[in-house]
Amino acid sequence: MRQSVTFMPLAIAALGLLGAAPEQTAADHSVAGTSAHMATAGSPVVVTTDSPQYCRDLHHKVDQTLFASKVMPLSRSKDARGLEQDGASLCEAGHLRSGITKLRLALLMLRRDGAK
């Protein structure tokens, strides 16, 4: 009985030490040709909030991306435009999270198709 009382705190302490690891860098996260992108001291960290200003910023980015995309199937362009209009309407109605989601989807769709 005395051994189990002594063993339990040692086992718990050992498990706690398993979580301790040296600091990792972006190079440590490379797996099969992919890497994690970490913010560096030189790059600013952008924190977004669900605000009307963020909705306007996203709406502007979608508009710019739509204007800049020259080679895109018409159906994709219409889908992205529809998502943009829905997102802007939702933001104006005060449904910020839903509006931001639609605007982000439109932007992702445009950027994905623009990369092809």
PDB file of C-alpha atoms in Angstrom:
ATOM      1  CA  MET A   1       0.000   0.000   0.000  1.00  0.00           C
ATOM      2  CA  ARG A   2       2.817   2.341   0.879  1.00  0.00           C
ATOM      3  CA  GLN A   3       4.410   1.739  -2.537  1.00  0.00           C
ATOM      4  CA  SER A   4       1.271   2.763  -4.414  1.00  0.00           C
ATOM      5  CA  VAL A   5       0.989   5.957  -2.343  1.00  0.00           C
ATOM      6  CA  THR A   6       4.562   6.868  -3.272  1.00  0.00           C
ATOM      7  CA  PHE A   7       4.229   5.727  -6.868  1.00  0.00           C
ATOM      8  CA  MET A   8       1.114   7.775  -7.739  1.00  0.00           C
ATOM      9  CA  PRO A   9       2.626  11.252  -7.207  1.00  0.00           C
ATOM     10  CA  LEU A  10       5.740  10.200  -9.117  1.00  0.00           C
ATOM     11  CA  ALA A  11       3.654   8.896 -12.016  1.00  0.00           C
ATOM     12  CA  ILE A  12       1.619  12.101 -12.129  1.00  0.00           C
ATOM     13  CA  ALA A  13       4.794  14.219 -12.050  1.00  0.00           C
ATOM     14  CA  ALA A  14       6.299  12.148 -14.870  1.00  0.00           C
ATOM     15  CA  LEU A  15       3.175  12.623 -16.992  1.00  0.00           C
ATOM     16  CA  GLY A  16       3.395  16.359 -16.411  1.00  0.00           C
ATOM     17  CA  LEU A  17       6.956  16.381 -17.698  1.00  0.00           C
ATOM     18  CA  LEU A  18       5.884  14.736 -20.946  1.00  0.00           C
ATOM     19  CA  GLY A  19       4.274  18.011 -21.964  1.00  0.00           C
ATOM     20  CA  ALA A  20       7.508  19.927 -21.469  1.00  0.00           C
ATOM     21  CA  ALA A  21       9.322  20.314 -24.772  1.00  0.00           C
ATOM     22  CA  PRO A  22      11.811  22.741 -26.235  1.00  0.00           C
ATOM     23  CA  GLU A  23      10.453  25.655 -28.252  1.00  0.00           C
ATOM     24  CA  GLN A  24       9.761  24.689 -31.857  1.00  0.00           C
ATOM     25  CA  THR A  25      10.343  26.769 -34.957  1.00  0.00           C
ATOM     26  CA  ALA A  26       8.560  26.776 -38.311  1.00  0.00           C
ATOM     27  CA  ALA A  27      11.254  24.431 -39.645  1.00  0.00           C
ATOM     28  CA  ASP A  28      10.324  21.903 -36.954  1.00  0.00           C
ATOM     29  CA  HIS A  29       6.743  21.818 -38.239  1.00  0.00           C
ATOM     30  CA  SER A  30       7.661  20.675 -41.738  1.00  0.00           C
ATOM     31  CA  VAL A  31       5.847  17.478 -42.597  1.00  0.00           C
ATOM     32  CA  ALA A  32       5.980  15.875 -46.030  1.00  0.00           C
ATOM     33  CA  GLY A  33       6.699  19.115 -47.858  1.00  0.00           C
ATOM     34  CA  THR A  34       4.272  21.289 -45.923  1.00  0.00           C
ATOM     35  CA  SER A  35       5.176  23.802 -43.295  1.00  0.00           C
ATOM     36  CA  ALA A  36       3.367  25.882 -40.730  1.00  0.00           C
ATOM     37  CA  HIS A  37       3.435  29.619 -41.244  1.00  0.00           C
ATOM     38  CA  MET A  38       4.278  31.403 -38.042  1.00  0.00           C
ATOM     39  CA  ALA A  39       4.264  35.140 -37.436  1.00  0.00           C
ATOM     40  CA  THR A  40       7.714  36.593 -37.108  1.00  0.00           C
ATOM     41  CA  ALA A  41       8.821  39.727 -35.331  1.00  0.00           C
ATOM     42  CA  GLY A  42       8.761  41.615 -38.643  1.00  0.00           C
ATOM     43  CA  SER A  43       5.263  40.616 -39.734  1.00  0.00           C
ATOM     44  CA  PRO A  44       2.253  42.112 -37.984  1.00  0.00           C
ATOM     45  CA  VAL A  45      -0.327  39.839 -36.433  1.00  0.00           C
ATOM     46  CA  VAL A  46      -3.791  40.736 -37.690  1.00  0.00           C
ATOM     47  CA  VAL A  47      -6.556  40.210 -35.170  1.00  0.00           C
ATOM     48  CA  THR A  48     -10.057  40.397 -36.550  1.00  0.00           C
ATOM     49  CA  THR A  49     -13.295  40.975 -34.726  1.00  0.00           C
ATOM     50  CA  ASP A  50     -16.880  40.614 -35.795  1.00  0.00           C
ATOM     51  CA  SER A  51     -17.444  44.295 -36.484  1.00  0.00           C
ATOM     52  CA  PRO A  52     -19.170  46.335 -39.182  1.00  0.00           C
ATOM     53  CA  GLN A  53     -15.745  47.698 -40.189  1.00  0.00           C
ATOM     54  CA  TYR A  54     -14.403  44.169 -40.762  1.00  0.00           C
ATOM     55  CA  CYS A  55     -17.481  43.408 -42.887  1.00  0.00           C
ATOM     56  CA  ARG A  56     -16.769  46.503 -44.996  1.00  0.00           C
ATOM     57  CA  ASP A  57     -13.095  45.547 -45.323  1.00  0.00           C
ATOM     58  CA  LEU A  58     -13.969  42.019 -46.483  1.00  0.00           C
ATOM     59  CA  HIS A  59     -16.584  43.374 -48.888  1.00  0.00           C
ATOM     60  CA  HIS A  60     -13.951  45.702 -50.359  1.00  0.00           C
ATOM     61  CA  LYS A  61     -11.451  42.812 -50.710  1.00  0.00           C
ATOM     62  CA  VAL A  62     -14.034  40.673 -52.502  1.00  0.00           C
ATOM     63  CA  ASP A  63     -14.841  43.568 -54.849  1.00  0.00           C
ATOM     64  CA  GLN A  64     -11.148  44.106 -55.602  1.00  0.00           C
ATOM     65  CA  THR A  65     -10.577  40.407 -56.207  1.00  0.00           C
ATOM     66  CA  LEU A  66     -13.617  40.161 -58.492  1.00  0.00           C
ATOM     67  CA  PHE A  67     -12.418  43.176 -60.457  1.00  0.00           C
ATOM     68  CA  ALA A  68      -8.867  41.815 -60.730  1.00  0.00           C
ATOM     69  CA  SER A  69      -9.858  38.271 -61.742  1.00  0.00           C
ATOM     70  CA  LYS A  70      -9.817  38.144 -65.509  1.00  0.00           C
ATOM     71  CA  VAL A  71      -9.890  34.406 -66.153  1.00  0.00           C
ATOM     72  CA  MET A  72     -12.692  32.779 -64.234  1.00  0.00           C
ATOM     73  CA  PRO A  73     -15.687  30.733 -65.300  1.00  0.00           C
ATOM     74  CA  LEU A  74     -18.828  32.869 -65.411  1.00  0.00           C
ATOM     75  CA  SER A  75     -20.685  30.505 -63.082  1.00  0.00           C
ATOM     76  CA  ARG A  76     -17.955  30.857 -60.432  1.00  0.00           C
ATOM     77  CA  SER A  77     -18.021  34.619 -60.774  1.00  0.00           C
ATOM     78  CA  LYS A  78     -21.796  34.635 -60.307  1.00  0.00           C
ATOM     79  CA  ASP A  79     -21.527  32.335 -57.281  1.00  0.00           C
ATOM     80  CA  ALA A  80     -18.916  34.578 -55.688  1.00  0.00           C
ATOM     81  CA  ARG A  81     -20.951  37.700 -56.482  1.00  0.00           C
ATOM     82  CA  GLY A  82     -24.028  36.095 -54.907  1.00  0.00           C
ATOM     83  CA  LEU A  83     -22.111  35.209 -51.751  1.00  0.00           C
ATOM     84  CA  GLU A  84     -20.739  38.739 -51.635  1.00  0.00           C
ATOM     85  CA  GLN A  85     -24.198  40.300 -51.937  1.00  0.00           C
ATOM     86  CA  ASP A  86     -25.649  37.946 -49.322  1.00  0.00           C
ATOM     87  CA  GLY A  87     -22.767  38.667 -46.962  1.00  0.00           C
ATOM     88  CA  ALA A  88     -23.059  42.429 -47.376  1.00  0.00           C
ATOM     89  CA  SER A  89     -26.828  42.279 -46.796  1.00  0.00           C
ATOM     90  CA  LEU A  90     -26.389  40.182 -43.661  1.00  0.00           C
ATOM     91  CA  CYS A  91     -23.764  42.588 -42.316  1.00  0.00           C
ATOM     92  CA  GLU A  92     -26.022  45.575 -42.972  1.00  0.00           C
ATOM     93  CA  ALA A  93     -28.862  43.796 -41.156  1.00  0.00           C
ATOM     94  CA  GLY A  94     -26.612  43.301 -38.122  1.00  0.00           C
ATOM     95  CA  HIS A  95     -25.901  39.599 -38.657  1.00  0.00           C
ATOM     96  CA  LEU A  96     -22.152  40.105 -38.600  1.00  0.00           C
ATOM     97  CA  ARG A  97     -20.948  36.534 -38.148  1.00  0.00           C
ATOM     98  CA  SER A  98     -23.142  35.153 -40.913  1.00  0.00           C
ATOM     99  CA  GLY A  99     -22.212  38.024 -43.212  1.00  0.00           C
ATOM    100  CA  ILE A 100     -18.504  37.620 -42.536  1.00  0.00           C
ATOM    101  CA  THR A 101     -18.778  33.893 -43.215  1.00  0.00           C
ATOM    102  CA  LYS A 102     -20.384  34.502 -46.622  1.00  0.00           C
ATOM    103  CA  LEU A 103     -17.820  37.163 -47.520  1.00  0.00           C
ATOM    104  CA  ARG A 104     -14.944  34.891 -46.509  1.00  0.00           C
ATOM    105  CA  LEU A 105     -16.366  32.068 -48.623  1.00  0.00           C
ATOM    106  CA  ALA A 106     -16.621  34.397 -51.614  1.00  0.00           C
ATOM    107  CA  LEU A 107     -13.033  35.543 -51.116  1.00  0.00           C
ATOM    108  CA  LEU A 108     -11.763  31.972 -50.768  1.00  0.00           C
ATOM    109  CA  MET A 109     -13.621  30.928 -53.901  1.00  0.00           C
ATOM    110  CA  LEU A 110     -12.138  33.803 -55.877  1.00  0.00           C
ATOM    111  CA  ARG A 111      -8.616  33.297 -54.597  1.00  0.00           C
ATOM    112  CA  ARG A 112      -8.725  29.559 -55.255  1.00  0.00           C
ATOM    113  CA  ASP A 113      -9.914  30.057 -58.814  1.00  0.00           C
ATOM    114  CA  GLY A 114      -7.461  32.896 -59.361  1.00  0.00           C
ATOM    115  CA  ALA A 115      -4.556  30.627 -58.407  1.00  0.00           C
ATOM    116  CA  LYS A 116      -5.351  28.161 -61.202  1.00  0.00           C
TER     117      LYS A 116
END
